[in-house]
Short mmCIF file of N, CA and C and ligand atoms in Angstrom, two decimals:
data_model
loop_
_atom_site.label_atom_id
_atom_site.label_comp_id
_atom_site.label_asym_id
_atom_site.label_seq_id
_atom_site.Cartn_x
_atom_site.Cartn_y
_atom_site.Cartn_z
N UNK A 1 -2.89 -6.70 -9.33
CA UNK A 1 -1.96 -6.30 -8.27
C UNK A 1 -0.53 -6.36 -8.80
N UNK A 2 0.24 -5.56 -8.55
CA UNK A 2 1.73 -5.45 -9.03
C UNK A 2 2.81 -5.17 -7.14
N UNK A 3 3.78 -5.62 -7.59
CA UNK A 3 4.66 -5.07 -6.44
C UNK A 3 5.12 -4.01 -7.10
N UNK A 4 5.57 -3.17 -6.17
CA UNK A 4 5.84 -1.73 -6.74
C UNK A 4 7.81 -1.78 -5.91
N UNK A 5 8.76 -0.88 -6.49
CA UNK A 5 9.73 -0.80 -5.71
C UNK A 5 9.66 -0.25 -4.54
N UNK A 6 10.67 -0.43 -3.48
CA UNK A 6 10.48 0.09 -2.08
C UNK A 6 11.45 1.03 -2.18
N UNK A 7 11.29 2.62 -1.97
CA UNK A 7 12.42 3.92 -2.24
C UNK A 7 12.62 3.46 -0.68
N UNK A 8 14.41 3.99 -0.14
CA UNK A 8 15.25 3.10 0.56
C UNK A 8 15.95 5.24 1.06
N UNK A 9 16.55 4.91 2.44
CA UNK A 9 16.86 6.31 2.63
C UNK A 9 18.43 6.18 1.96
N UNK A 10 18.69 7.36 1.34
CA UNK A 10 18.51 8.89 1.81
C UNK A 10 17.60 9.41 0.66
N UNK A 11 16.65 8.68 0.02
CA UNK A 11 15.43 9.08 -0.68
C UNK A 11 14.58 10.33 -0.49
N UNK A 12 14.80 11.30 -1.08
CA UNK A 12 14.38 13.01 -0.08
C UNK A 12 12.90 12.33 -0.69
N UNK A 13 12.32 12.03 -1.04
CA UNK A 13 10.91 11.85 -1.28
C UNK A 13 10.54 11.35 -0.20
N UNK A 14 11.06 10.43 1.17
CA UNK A 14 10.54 9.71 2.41
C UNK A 14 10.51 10.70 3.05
N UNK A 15 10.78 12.17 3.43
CA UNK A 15 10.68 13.58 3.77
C UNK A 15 9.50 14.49 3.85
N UNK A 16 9.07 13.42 2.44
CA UNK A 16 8.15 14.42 1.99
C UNK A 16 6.60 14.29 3.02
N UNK A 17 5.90 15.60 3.70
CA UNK A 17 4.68 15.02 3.67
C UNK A 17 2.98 14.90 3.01
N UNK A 18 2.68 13.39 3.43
CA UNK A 18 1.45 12.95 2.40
C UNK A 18 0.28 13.66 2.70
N UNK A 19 -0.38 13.76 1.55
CA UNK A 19 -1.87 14.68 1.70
C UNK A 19 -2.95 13.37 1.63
N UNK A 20 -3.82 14.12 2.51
CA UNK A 20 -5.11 13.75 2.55
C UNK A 20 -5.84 12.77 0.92
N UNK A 21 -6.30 12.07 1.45
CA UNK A 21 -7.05 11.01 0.39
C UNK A 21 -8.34 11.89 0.47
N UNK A 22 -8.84 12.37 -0.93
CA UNK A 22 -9.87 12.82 -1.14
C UNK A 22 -11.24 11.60 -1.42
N UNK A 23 -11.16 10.53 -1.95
CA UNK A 23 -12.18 9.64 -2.14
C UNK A 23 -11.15 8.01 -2.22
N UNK A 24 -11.99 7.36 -1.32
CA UNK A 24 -11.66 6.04 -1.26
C UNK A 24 -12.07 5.13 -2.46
N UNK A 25 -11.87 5.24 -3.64
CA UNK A 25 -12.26 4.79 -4.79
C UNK A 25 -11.55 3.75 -5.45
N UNK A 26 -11.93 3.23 -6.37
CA UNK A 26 -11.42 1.75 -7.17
C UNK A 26 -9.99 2.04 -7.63
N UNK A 27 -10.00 3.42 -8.16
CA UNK A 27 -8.18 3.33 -7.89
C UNK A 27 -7.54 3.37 -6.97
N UNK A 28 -7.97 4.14 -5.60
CA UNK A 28 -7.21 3.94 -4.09
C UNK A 28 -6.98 2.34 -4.11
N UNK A 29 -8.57 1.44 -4.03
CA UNK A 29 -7.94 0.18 -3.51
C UNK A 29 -7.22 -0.51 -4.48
N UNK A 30 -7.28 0.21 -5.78
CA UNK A 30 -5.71 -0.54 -6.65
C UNK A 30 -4.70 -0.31 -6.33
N UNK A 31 -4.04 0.85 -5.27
CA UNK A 31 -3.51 1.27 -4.73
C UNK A 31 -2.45 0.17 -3.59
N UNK A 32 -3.83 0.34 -2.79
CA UNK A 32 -3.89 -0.52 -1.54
C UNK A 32 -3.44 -1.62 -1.77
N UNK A 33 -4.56 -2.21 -2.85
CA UNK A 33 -3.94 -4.00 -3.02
C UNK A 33 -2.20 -3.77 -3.72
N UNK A 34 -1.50 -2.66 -4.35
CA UNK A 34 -0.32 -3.34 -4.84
C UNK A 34 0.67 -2.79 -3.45
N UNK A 35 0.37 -1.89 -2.55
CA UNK A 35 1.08 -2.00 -1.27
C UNK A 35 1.03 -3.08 -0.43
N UNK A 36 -0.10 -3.84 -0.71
CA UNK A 36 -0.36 -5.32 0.55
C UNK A 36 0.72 -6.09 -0.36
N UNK A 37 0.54 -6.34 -1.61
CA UNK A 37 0.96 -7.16 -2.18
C UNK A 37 3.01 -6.84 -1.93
N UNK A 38 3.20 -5.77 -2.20
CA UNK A 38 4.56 -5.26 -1.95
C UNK A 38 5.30 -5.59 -0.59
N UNK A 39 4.45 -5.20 0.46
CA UNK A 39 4.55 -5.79 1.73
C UNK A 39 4.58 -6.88 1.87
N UNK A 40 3.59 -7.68 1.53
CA UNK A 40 3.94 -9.22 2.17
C UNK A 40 5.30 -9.56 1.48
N UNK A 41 5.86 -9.11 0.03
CA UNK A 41 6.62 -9.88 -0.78
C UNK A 41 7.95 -9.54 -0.22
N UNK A 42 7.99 -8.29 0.58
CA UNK A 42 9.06 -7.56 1.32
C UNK A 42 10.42 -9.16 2.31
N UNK A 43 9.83 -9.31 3.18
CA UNK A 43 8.08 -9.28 4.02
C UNK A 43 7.97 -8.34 4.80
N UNK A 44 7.19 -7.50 4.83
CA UNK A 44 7.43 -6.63 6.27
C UNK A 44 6.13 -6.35 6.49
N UNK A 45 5.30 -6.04 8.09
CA UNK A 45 4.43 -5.68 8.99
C UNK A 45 3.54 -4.54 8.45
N UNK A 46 4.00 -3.38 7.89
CA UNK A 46 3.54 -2.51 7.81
C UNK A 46 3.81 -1.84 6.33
N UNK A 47 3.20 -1.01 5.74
CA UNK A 47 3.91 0.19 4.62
C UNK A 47 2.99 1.42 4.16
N UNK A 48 3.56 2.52 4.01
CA UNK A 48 3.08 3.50 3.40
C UNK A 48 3.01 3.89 2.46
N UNK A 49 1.71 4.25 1.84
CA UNK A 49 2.06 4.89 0.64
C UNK A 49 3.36 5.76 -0.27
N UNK A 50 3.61 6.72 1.08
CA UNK A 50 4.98 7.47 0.18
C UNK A 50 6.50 6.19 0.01
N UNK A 51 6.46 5.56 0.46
CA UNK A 51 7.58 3.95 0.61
C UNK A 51 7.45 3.45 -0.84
N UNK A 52 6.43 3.64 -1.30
CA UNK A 52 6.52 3.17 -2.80
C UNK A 52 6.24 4.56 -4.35
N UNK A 53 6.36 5.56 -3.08
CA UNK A 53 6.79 6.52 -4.13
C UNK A 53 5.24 7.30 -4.45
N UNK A 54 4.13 7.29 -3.65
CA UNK A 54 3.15 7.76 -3.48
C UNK A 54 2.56 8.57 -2.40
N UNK A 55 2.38 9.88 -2.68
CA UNK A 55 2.51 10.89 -1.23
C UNK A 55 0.96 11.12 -0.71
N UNK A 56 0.15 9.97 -0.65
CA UNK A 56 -1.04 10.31 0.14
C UNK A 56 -1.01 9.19 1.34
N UNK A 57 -1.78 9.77 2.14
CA UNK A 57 -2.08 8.90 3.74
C UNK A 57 -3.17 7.58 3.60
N UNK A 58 -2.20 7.21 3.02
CA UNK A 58 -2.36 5.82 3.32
C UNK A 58 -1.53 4.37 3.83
N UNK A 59 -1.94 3.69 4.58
CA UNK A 59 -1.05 2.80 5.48
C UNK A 59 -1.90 1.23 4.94
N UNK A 60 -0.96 0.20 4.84
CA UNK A 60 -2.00 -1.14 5.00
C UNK A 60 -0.57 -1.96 5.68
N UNK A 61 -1.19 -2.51 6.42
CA UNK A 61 -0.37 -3.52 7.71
C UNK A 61 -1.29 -5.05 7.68
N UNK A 62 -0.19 -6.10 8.11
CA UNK A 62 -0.97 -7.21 8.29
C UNK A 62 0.06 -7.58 9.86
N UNK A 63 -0.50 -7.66 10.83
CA UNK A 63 0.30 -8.13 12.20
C UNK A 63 0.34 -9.91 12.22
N UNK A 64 -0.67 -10.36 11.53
CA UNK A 64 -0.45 -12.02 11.40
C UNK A 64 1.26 -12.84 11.73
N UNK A 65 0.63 -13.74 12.82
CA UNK A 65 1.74 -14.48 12.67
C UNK A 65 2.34 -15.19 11.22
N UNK A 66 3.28 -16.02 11.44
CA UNK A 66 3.43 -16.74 10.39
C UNK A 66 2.91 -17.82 9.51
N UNK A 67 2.88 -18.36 10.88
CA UNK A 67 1.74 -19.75 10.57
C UNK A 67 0.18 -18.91 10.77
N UNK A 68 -0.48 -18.10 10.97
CA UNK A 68 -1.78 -17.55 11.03
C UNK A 68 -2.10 -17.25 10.01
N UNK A 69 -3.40 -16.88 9.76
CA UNK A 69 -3.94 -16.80 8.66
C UNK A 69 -4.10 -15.48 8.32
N UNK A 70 -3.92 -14.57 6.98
CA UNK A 70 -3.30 -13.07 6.56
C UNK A 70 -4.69 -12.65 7.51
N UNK A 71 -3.98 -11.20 7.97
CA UNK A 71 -5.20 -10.35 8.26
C UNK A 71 -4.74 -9.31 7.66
N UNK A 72 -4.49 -8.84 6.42
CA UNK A 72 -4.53 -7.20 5.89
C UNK A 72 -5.57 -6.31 6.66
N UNK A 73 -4.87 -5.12 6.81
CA UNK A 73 -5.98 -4.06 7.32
C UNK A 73 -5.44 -2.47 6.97
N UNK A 74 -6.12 -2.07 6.64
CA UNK A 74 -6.21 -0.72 5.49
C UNK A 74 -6.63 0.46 6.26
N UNK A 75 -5.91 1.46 6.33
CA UNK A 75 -5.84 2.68 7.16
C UNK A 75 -5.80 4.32 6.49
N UNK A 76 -6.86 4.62 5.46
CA UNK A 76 -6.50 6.21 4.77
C UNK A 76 -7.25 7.35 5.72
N UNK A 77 -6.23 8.19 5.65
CA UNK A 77 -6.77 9.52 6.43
C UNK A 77 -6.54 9.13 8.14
N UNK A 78 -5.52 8.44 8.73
CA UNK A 78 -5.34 7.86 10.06
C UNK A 78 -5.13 9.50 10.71
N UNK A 79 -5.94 9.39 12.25
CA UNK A 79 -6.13 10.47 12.99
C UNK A 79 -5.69 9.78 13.97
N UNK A 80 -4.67 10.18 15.20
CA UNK A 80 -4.97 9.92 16.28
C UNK A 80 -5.85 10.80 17.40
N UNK A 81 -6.72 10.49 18.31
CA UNK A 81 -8.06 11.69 18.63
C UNK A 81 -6.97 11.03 20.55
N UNK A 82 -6.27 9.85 20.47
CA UNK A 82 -5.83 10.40 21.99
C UNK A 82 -4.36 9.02 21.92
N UNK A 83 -3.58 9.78 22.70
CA UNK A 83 -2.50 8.64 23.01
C UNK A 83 -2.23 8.61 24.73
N UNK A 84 -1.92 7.57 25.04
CA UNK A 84 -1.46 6.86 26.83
C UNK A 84 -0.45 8.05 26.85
N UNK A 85 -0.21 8.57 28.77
CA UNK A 85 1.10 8.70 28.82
C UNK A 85 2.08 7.64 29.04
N UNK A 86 1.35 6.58 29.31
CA UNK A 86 2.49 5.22 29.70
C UNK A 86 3.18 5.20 28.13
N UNK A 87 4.24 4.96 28.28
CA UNK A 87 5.21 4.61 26.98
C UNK A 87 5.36 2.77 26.62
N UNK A 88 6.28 2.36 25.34
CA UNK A 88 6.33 1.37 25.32
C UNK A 88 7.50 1.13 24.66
N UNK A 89 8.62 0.42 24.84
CA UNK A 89 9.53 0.65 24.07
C UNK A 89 9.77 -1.03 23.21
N UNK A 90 10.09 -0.78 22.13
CA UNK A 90 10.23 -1.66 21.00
C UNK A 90 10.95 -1.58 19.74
N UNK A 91 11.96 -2.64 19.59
CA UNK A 91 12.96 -2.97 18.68
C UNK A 91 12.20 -2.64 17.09
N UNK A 92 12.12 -1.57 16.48
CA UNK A 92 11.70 -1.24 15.57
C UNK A 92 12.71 -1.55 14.02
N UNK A 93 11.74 -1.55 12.81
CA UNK A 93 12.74 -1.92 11.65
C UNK A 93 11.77 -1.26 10.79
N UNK A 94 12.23 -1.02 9.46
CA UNK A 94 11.36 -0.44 8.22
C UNK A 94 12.02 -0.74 7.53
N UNK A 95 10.53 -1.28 6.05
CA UNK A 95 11.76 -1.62 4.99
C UNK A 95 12.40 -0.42 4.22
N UNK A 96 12.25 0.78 4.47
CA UNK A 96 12.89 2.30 3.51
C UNK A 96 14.32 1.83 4.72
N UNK A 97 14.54 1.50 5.70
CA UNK A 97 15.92 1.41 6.14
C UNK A 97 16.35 0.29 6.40
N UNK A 98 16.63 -1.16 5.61
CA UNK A 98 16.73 -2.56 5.62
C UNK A 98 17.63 -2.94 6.65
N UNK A 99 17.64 -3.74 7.23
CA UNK A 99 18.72 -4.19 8.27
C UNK A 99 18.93 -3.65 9.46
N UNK A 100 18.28 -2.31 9.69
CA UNK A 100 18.30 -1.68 10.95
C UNK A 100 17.34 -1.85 11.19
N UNK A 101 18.16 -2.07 13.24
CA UNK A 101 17.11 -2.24 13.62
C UNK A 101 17.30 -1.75 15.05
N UNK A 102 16.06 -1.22 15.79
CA UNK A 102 16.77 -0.31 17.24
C UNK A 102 15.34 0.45 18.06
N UNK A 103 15.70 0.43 19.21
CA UNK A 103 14.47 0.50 20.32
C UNK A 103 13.79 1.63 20.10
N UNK A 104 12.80 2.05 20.23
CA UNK A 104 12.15 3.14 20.16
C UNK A 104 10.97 3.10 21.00
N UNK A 105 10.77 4.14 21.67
CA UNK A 105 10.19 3.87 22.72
C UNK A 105 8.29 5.36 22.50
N UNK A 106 7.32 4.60 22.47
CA UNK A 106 6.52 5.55 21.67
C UNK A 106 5.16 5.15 23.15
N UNK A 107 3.87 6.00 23.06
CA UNK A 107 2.99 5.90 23.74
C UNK A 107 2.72 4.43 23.63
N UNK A 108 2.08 3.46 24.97
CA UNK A 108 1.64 2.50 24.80
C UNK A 108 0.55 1.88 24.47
N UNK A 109 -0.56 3.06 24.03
CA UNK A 109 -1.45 3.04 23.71
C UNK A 109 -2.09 4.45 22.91
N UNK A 110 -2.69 3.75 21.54
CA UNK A 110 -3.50 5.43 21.41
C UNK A 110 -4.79 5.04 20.57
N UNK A 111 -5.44 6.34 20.70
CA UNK A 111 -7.27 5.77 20.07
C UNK A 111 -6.97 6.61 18.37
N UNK A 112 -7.74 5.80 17.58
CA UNK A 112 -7.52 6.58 16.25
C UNK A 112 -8.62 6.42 15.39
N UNK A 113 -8.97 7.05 14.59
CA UNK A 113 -9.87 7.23 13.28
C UNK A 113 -9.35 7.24 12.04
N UNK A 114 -9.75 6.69 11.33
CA UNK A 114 -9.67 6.39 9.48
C UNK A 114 -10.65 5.89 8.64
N UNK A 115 -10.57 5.66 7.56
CA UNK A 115 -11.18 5.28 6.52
C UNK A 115 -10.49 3.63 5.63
N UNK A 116 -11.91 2.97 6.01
CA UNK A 116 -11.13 1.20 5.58
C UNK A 116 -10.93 0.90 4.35
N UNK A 117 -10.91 -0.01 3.76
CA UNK A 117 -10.88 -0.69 2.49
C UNK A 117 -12.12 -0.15 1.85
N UNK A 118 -13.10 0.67 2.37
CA UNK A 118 -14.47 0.50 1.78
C UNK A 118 -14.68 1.50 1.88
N UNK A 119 -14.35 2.49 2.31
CA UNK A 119 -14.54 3.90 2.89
C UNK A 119 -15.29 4.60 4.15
N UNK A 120 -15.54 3.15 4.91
CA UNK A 120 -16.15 3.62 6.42
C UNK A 120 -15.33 3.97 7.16
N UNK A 121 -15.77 5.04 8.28
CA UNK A 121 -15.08 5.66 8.89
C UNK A 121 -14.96 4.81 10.34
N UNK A 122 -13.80 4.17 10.69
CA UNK A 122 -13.66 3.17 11.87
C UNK A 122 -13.08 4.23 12.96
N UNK A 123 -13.25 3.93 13.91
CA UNK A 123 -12.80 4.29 15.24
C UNK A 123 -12.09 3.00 16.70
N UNK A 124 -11.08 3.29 16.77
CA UNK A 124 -10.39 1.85 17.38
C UNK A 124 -9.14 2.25 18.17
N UNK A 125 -9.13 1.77 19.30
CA UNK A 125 -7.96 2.04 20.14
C UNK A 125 -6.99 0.64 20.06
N UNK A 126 -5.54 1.07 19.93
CA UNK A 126 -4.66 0.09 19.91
C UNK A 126 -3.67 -0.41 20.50
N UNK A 127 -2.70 -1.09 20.89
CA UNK A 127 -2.01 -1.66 22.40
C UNK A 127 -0.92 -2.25 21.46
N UNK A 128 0.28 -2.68 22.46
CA UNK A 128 0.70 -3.41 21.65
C UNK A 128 1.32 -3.43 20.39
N UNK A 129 1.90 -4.61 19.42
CA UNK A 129 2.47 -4.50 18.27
C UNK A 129 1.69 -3.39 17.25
N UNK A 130 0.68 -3.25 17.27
CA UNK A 130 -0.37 -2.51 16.64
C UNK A 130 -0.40 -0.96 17.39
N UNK A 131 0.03 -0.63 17.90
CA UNK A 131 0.01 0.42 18.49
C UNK A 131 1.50 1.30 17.93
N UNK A 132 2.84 0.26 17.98
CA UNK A 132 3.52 0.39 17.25
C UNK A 132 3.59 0.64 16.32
N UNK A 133 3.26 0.08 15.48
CA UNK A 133 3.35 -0.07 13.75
C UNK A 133 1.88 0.67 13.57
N UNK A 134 1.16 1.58 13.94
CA UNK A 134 0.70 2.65 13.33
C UNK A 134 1.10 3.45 13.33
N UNK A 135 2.03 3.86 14.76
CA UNK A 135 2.48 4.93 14.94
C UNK A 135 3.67 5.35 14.09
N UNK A 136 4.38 3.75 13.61
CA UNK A 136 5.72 4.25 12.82
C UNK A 136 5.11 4.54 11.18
N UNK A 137 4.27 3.73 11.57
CA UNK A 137 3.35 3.85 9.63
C UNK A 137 3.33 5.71 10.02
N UNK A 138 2.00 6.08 10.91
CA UNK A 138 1.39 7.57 10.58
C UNK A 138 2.71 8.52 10.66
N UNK A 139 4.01 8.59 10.89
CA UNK A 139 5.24 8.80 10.98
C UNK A 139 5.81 9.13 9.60
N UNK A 140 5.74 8.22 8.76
CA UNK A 140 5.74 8.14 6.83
C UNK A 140 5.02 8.90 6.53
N UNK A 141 3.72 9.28 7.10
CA UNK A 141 3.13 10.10 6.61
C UNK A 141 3.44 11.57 6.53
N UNK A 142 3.95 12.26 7.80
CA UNK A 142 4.40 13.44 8.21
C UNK A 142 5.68 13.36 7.28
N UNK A 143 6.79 12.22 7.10
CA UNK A 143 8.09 12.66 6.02
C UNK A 143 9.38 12.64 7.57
N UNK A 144 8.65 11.49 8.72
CA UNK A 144 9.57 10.96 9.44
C UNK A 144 9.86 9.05 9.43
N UNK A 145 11.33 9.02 9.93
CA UNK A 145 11.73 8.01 9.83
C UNK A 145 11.84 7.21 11.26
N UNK A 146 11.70 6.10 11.63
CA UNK A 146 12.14 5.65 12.98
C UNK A 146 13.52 5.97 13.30
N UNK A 147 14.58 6.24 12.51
CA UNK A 147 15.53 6.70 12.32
C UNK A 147 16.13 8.40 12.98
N UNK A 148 15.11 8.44 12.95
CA UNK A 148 15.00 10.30 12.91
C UNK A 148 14.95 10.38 14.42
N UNK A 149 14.11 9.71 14.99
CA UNK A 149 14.55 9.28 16.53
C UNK A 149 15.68 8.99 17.14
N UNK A 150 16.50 8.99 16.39
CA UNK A 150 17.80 7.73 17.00
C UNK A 150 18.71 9.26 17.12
N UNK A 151 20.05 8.86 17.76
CA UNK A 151 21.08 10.07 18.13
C UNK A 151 21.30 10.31 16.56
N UNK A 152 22.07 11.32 16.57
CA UNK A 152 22.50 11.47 14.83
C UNK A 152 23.61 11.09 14.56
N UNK A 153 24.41 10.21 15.56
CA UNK A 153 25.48 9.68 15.16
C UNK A 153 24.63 8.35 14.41
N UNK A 154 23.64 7.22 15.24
CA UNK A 154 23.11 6.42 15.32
C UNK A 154 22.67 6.60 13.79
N UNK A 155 21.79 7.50 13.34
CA UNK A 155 21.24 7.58 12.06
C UNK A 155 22.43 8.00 10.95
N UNK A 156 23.62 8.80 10.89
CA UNK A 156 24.05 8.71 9.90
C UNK A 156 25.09 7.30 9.25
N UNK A 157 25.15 7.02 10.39
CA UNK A 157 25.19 5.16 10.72
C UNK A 157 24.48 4.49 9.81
N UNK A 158 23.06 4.64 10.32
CA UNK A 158 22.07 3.80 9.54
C UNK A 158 22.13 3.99 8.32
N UNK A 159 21.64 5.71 7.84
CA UNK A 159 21.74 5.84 6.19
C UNK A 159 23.33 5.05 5.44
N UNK A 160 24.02 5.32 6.08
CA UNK A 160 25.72 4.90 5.45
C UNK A 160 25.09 3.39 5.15
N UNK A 161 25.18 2.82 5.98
CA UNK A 161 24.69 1.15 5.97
C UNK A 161 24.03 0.90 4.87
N UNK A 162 22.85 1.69 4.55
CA UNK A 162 21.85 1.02 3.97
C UNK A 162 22.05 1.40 2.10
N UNK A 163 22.90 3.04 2.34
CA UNK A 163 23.81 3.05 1.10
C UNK A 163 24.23 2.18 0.56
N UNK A 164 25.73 1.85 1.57
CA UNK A 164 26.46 0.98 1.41
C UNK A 164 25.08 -0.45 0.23
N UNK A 165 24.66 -0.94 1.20
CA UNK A 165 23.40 -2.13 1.01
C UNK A 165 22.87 -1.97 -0.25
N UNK A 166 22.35 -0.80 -0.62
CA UNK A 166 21.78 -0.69 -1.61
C UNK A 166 23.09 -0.83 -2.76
N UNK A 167 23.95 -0.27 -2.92
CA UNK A 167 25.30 -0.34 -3.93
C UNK A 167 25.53 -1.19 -4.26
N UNK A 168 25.63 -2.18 -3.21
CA UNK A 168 26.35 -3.38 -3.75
C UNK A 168 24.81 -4.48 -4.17
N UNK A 169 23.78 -4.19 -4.05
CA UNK A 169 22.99 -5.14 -4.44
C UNK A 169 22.46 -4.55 -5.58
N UNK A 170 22.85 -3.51 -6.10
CA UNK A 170 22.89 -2.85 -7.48
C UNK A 170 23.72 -3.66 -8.87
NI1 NI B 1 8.77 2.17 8.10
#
């Protein structure tokens, strides 16, 4: 397992969108394991493949508290097949935009399909923090930002910031 760097906006590669995982194989989950590993070291909730500079659909998230014990969970080829009209709104952050952070308000529920750590095909509806953070994960995938939501005063805000952030920790 290696940590890999985290590409940070105005990165035109976070734009880009990811293709389909053709086989869930021993290099995918070499894959997988150096995004878990990247993530926790972050620390952050969630990450996508293209976040470390890799343009296929893949997501691995751990929602664990702090004191709880890790739950990694591995998401390639994520479908959503239905979302709530009830909404949910929540103080969102990503590590491609560090330090921001700001409400976003997304379905409060949606049902989805993927492929696990192993290559079975799961089916699972989600609520909650988890409902969130797939939706902003499958978002990376298409080559959108939680950002991209926000007014465009709000986001050229954010990118400036995180410029700025990145420069000086250069
Ligand atoms: Ni993100």
């Amino acid at each position: 397992m290696a940590i890999r760097p985290i590409l940070t906006v105005p990165d035109p590669f976070l734009k880009q969108v990811s293709k389909p995982v053709d086989a869930v194989d021993d290099e995918l989950r070499g894959l997988m394991d150096d995004m878990l590993e990247t993530m926790y070291d972050a620390p952050g909730i969630g990450l996508a493949a293209i976040q470390i500079g890799v343009p296929l659909r893949v997501i691995v998230m751990d929602l664990a508290g702090q004191d709880e014990e890790r739950q990694p969970r591995f998401f390639v080829n994520p479908e959503f097949t239905w979302k709530s009209d009830e909404l949910f709104k929540y103080e969102e952050g990503c590590l491609s935009v560090p330090e921001i952070y700001d409400e976003i308000e997304r379905p409060a529920r949606v049902r989805l399909t993927y492929l696990n750590y192993d290559g079975e095909r799961v089916e699972e509806e989600a609520e909650g923090l988890f409902a969130v953070c797939i939706q902003h994960e499958y978002d990376h995938l298409e080559g959108v930002l939680f950002i991209d939501k926000l007014s465009r005063l709000k986001r050229d805000r954010a990118v400036a910031k995180v410029k700025k952030l990145t420069r000086d920790a250069a």
